């Protein structure tokens, strides 16, 4: 059909080469059509396709926050730091700290409030 419809079929010097060129063009066209039609579309699945959390970034933020926290604790006065660490690290109750250090429970509460406020200010200032 292409050879007859081309209008060149009557004045060709090499009709065999002309037919080969038409056949080659038909194969190229078919290949392009198949490539275009073989596009695979995957449906969106929320469980599979949602963004994953930035775990590495979170790890860096946790490390930075831990350094900030440790620095804030190091900046506490000695007695306040000791009361804070006894309560938060050694997990002693206020009553146990009161007996161990020989200070009143109110003083233990005072040092804890002072420590927590100092740490909160240090964290807020860094952000």
PDB file of C-alpha atoms in Angstrom:
ATOM      1  CA  UNK A   1       0.000   0.000   0.000  1.00  0.00           C
ATOM      2  CA  UNK A   2       2.768   2.417   0.832  1.00  0.00           C
ATOM      3  CA  UNK A   3       4.686   1.636  -2.339  1.00  0.00           C
ATOM      4  CA  UNK A   4       1.645   2.157  -4.571  1.00  0.00           C
ATOM      5  CA  UNK A   5       0.501   5.238  -2.672  1.00  0.00           C
ATOM      6  CA  UNK A   6       3.904   6.938  -2.773  1.00  0.00           C
ATOM      7  CA  UNK A   7       3.696   8.160  -6.341  1.00  0.00           C
ATOM      8  CA  UNK A   8       7.343   7.238  -6.885  1.00  0.00           C
ATOM      9  CA  UNK A   9       6.713   3.635  -7.874  1.00  0.00           C
ATOM     10  CA  UNK A  10       6.759   4.378 -11.650  1.00  0.00           C
ATOM     11  CA  UNK A  11      10.099   6.244 -11.723  1.00  0.00           C
ATOM     12  CA  UNK A  12      12.210   4.138  -9.302  1.00  0.00           C
ATOM     13  CA  UNK A  13      15.730   3.179 -10.332  1.00  0.00           C
ATOM     14  CA  UNK A  14      15.954   0.430  -7.647  1.00  0.00           C
ATOM     15  CA  UNK A  15      12.495  -0.863  -6.666  1.00  0.00           C
ATOM     16  CA  UNK A  16      13.927  -3.587  -4.370  1.00  0.00           C
ATOM     17  CA  UNK A  17      15.769  -1.012  -2.210  1.00  0.00           C
ATOM     18  CA  UNK A  18      12.618   1.105  -2.127  1.00  0.00           C
ATOM     19  CA  UNK A  19      10.577  -1.862  -0.835  1.00  0.00           C
ATOM     20  CA  UNK A  20      13.262  -2.692   1.747  1.00  0.00           C
ATOM     21  CA  UNK A  21      13.156   0.906   2.992  1.00  0.00           C
ATOM     22  CA  UNK A  22       9.362   0.766   3.300  1.00  0.00           C
ATOM     23  CA  UNK A  23       9.622  -2.541   5.236  1.00  0.00           C
ATOM     24  CA  UNK A  24      12.293  -1.085   7.558  1.00  0.00           C
ATOM     25  CA  UNK A  25      10.117   2.006   8.230  1.00  0.00           C
ATOM     26  CA  UNK A  26       7.115  -0.221   8.995  1.00  0.00           C
ATOM     27  CA  UNK A  27       9.175  -2.196  11.539  1.00  0.00           C
ATOM     28  CA  UNK A  28      10.397   1.018  13.147  1.00  0.00           C
ATOM     29  CA  UNK A  29       6.821   2.358  13.344  1.00  0.00           C
ATOM     30  CA  UNK A  30       5.598  -0.906  14.906  1.00  0.00           C
ATOM     31  CA  UNK A  31       8.430  -0.875  17.439  1.00  0.00           C
ATOM     32  CA  UNK A  32       7.637   2.712  18.436  1.00  0.00           C
ATOM     33  CA  UNK A  33       3.929   1.892  18.769  1.00  0.00           C
ATOM     34  CA  UNK A  34       4.685  -1.102  21.011  1.00  0.00           C
ATOM     35  CA  UNK A  35       7.030   0.961  23.183  1.00  0.00           C
ATOM     36  CA  UNK A  36       4.379   3.662  23.514  1.00  0.00           C
ATOM     37  CA  UNK A  37       1.579   1.165  24.239  1.00  0.00           C
ATOM     38  CA  UNK A  38       3.601  -0.887  26.741  1.00  0.00           C
ATOM     39  CA  UNK A  39       3.627   1.801  29.392  1.00  0.00           C
ATOM     40  CA  UNK A  40       2.954   0.102  32.721  1.00  0.00           C
ATOM     41  CA  UNK A  41       1.021   2.100  35.255  1.00  0.00           C
ATOM     42  CA  UNK A  42       1.167   0.966  38.854  1.00  0.00           C
ATOM     43  CA  UNK A  43      -1.760   2.028  41.023  1.00  0.00           C
ATOM     44  CA  UNK A  44      -0.969   4.109  44.083  1.00  0.00           C
ATOM     45  CA  UNK A  45      -0.969   2.070  47.271  1.00  0.00           C
ATOM     46  CA  UNK A  46      -0.837   4.156  50.406  1.00  0.00           C
ATOM     47  CA  UNK A  47       0.995   1.549  52.492  1.00  0.00           C
ATOM     48  CA  UNK A  48       3.688   1.088  49.851  1.00  0.00           C
ATOM     49  CA  UNK A  49       3.993   4.542  48.311  1.00  0.00           C
ATOM     50  CA  UNK A  50       3.828   6.952  51.230  1.00  0.00           C
ATOM     51  CA  UNK A  51       6.927   8.894  52.084  1.00  0.00           C
ATOM     52  CA  UNK A  52       9.219   7.167  54.523  1.00  0.00           C
ATOM     53  CA  UNK A  53      10.371   9.020  57.618  1.00  0.00           C
ATOM     54  CA  UNK A  54      13.772  10.611  57.545  1.00  0.00           C
ATOM     55  CA  UNK A  55      15.323   8.238  60.068  1.00  0.00           C
ATOM     56  CA  UNK A  56      18.885   9.397  59.503  1.00  0.00           C
ATOM     57  CA  UNK A  57      17.869  13.008  60.085  1.00  0.00           C
ATOM     58  CA  UNK A  58      16.016  12.000  63.238  1.00  0.00           C
ATOM     59  CA  UNK A  59      19.118  10.191  64.471  1.00  0.00           C
ATOM     60  CA  UNK A  60      21.191  13.330  63.973  1.00  0.00           C
ATOM     61  CA  UNK A  61      18.575  15.443  65.765  1.00  0.00           C
ATOM     62  CA  UNK A  62      18.491  12.988  68.682  1.00  0.00           C
ATOM     63  CA  UNK A  63      22.290  13.083  68.963  1.00  0.00           C
ATOM     64  CA  UNK A  64      22.275  16.894  68.893  1.00  0.00           C
ATOM     65  CA  UNK A  65      19.526  17.049  71.499  1.00  0.00           C
ATOM     66  CA  UNK A  66      21.390  14.586  73.735  1.00  0.00           C
ATOM     67  CA  UNK A  67      24.548  16.740  73.558  1.00  0.00           C
ATOM     68  CA  UNK A  68      22.465  19.806  74.396  1.00  0.00           C
ATOM     69  CA  UNK A  69      20.807  17.981  77.319  1.00  0.00           C
ATOM     70  CA  UNK A  70      24.160  16.788  78.699  1.00  0.00           C
ATOM     71  CA  UNK A  71      25.620  20.277  78.339  1.00  0.00           C
ATOM     72  CA  UNK A  72      22.646  21.750  80.207  1.00  0.00           C
ATOM     73  CA  UNK A  73      23.079  19.228  83.032  1.00  0.00           C
ATOM     74  CA  UNK A  74      26.800  20.033  83.222  1.00  0.00           C
ATOM     75  CA  UNK A  75      25.855  23.712  83.586  1.00  0.00           C
ATOM     76  CA  UNK A  76      23.791  23.084  86.729  1.00  0.00           C
ATOM     77  CA  UNK A  77      25.121  23.985  90.171  1.00  0.00           C
ATOM     78  CA  UNK A  78      26.672  20.955  91.899  1.00  0.00           C
ATOM     79  CA  UNK A  79      23.895  20.288  94.425  1.00  0.00           C
ATOM     80  CA  UNK A  80      21.105  20.797  91.861  1.00  0.00           C
ATOM     81  CA  UNK A  81      22.870  18.482  89.390  1.00  0.00           C
ATOM     82  CA  UNK A  82      23.317  15.841  92.093  1.00  0.00           C
ATOM     83  CA  UNK A  83      19.623  15.940  93.086  1.00  0.00           C
ATOM     84  CA  UNK A  84      18.562  15.832  89.436  1.00  0.00           C
ATOM     85  CA  UNK A  85      20.796  12.853  88.597  1.00  0.00           C
ATOM     86  CA  UNK A  86      19.762  10.950  91.714  1.00  0.00           C
ATOM     87  CA  UNK A  87      16.136  11.322  90.707  1.00  0.00           C
ATOM     88  CA  UNK A  88      16.387  10.889  86.900  1.00  0.00           C
ATOM     89  CA  UNK A  89      19.338   8.504  86.525  1.00  0.00           C
ATOM     90  CA  UNK A  90      19.371   6.560  89.785  1.00  0.00           C
ATOM     91  CA  UNK A  91      15.549   6.717  89.917  1.00  0.00           C
ATOM     92  CA  UNK A  92      15.412   7.615  93.607  1.00  0.00           C
ATOM     93  CA  UNK A  93      12.233   9.117  94.974  1.00  0.00           C
ATOM     94  CA  UNK A  94      12.217  12.568  96.553  1.00  0.00           C
ATOM     95  CA  UNK A  95      11.970  10.901  99.957  1.00  0.00           C
ATOM     96  CA  UNK A  96      15.021   8.704  99.247  1.00  0.00           C
ATOM     97  CA  UNK A  97      17.017  11.728  98.077  1.00  0.00           C
ATOM     98  CA  UNK A  98      15.935  13.636 101.208  1.00  0.00           C
ATOM     99  CA  UNK A  99      17.277  10.814 103.415  1.00  0.00           C
ATOM    100  CA  UNK A 100      20.464  10.281 101.390  1.00  0.00           C
ATOM    101  CA  UNK A 101      21.493  13.954 101.249  1.00  0.00           C
ATOM    102  CA  UNK A 102      20.011  15.066 104.572  1.00  0.00           C
ATOM    103  CA  UNK A 103      17.922  17.838 102.985  1.00  0.00           C
ATOM    104  CA  UNK A 104      14.194  18.473 103.203  1.00  0.00           C
ATOM    105  CA  UNK A 105      11.771  17.170 100.593  1.00  0.00           C
ATOM    106  CA  UNK A 106      10.908  20.795  99.787  1.00  0.00           C
ATOM    107  CA  UNK A 107      14.593  21.421  99.018  1.00  0.00           C
ATOM    108  CA  UNK A 108      14.650  18.345  96.752  1.00  0.00           C
ATOM    109  CA  UNK A 109      11.589  19.757  94.935  1.00  0.00           C
ATOM    110  CA  UNK A 110      13.286  23.166  94.677  1.00  0.00           C
ATOM    111  CA  UNK A 111      16.400  21.673  93.062  1.00  0.00           C
ATOM    112  CA  UNK A 112      14.323  19.568  90.645  1.00  0.00           C
ATOM    113  CA  UNK A 113      12.289  22.600  89.545  1.00  0.00           C
ATOM    114  CA  UNK A 114      15.490  24.601  89.149  1.00  0.00           C
ATOM    115  CA  UNK A 115      17.117  21.806  87.084  1.00  0.00           C
ATOM    116  CA  UNK A 116      14.103  21.288  84.827  1.00  0.00           C
ATOM    117  CA  UNK A 117      13.736  25.015  84.190  1.00  0.00           C
ATOM    118  CA  UNK A 118      17.445  25.322  83.361  1.00  0.00           C
ATOM    119  CA  UNK A 119      17.289  22.399  80.898  1.00  0.00           C
ATOM    120  CA  UNK A 120      14.104  23.757  79.262  1.00  0.00           C
ATOM    121  CA  UNK A 121      15.756  27.180  78.783  1.00  0.00           C
ATOM    122  CA  UNK A 122      18.867  25.584  77.271  1.00  0.00           C
ATOM    123  CA  UNK A 123      16.797  23.540  74.802  1.00  0.00           C
ATOM    124  CA  UNK A 124      14.577  26.498  73.862  1.00  0.00           C
ATOM    125  CA  UNK A 125      17.588  28.745  73.338  1.00  0.00           C
ATOM    126  CA  UNK A 126      19.169  26.231  70.953  1.00  0.00           C
ATOM    127  CA  UNK A 127      16.074  25.976  68.748  1.00  0.00           C
TER     128      UNK A 127
END
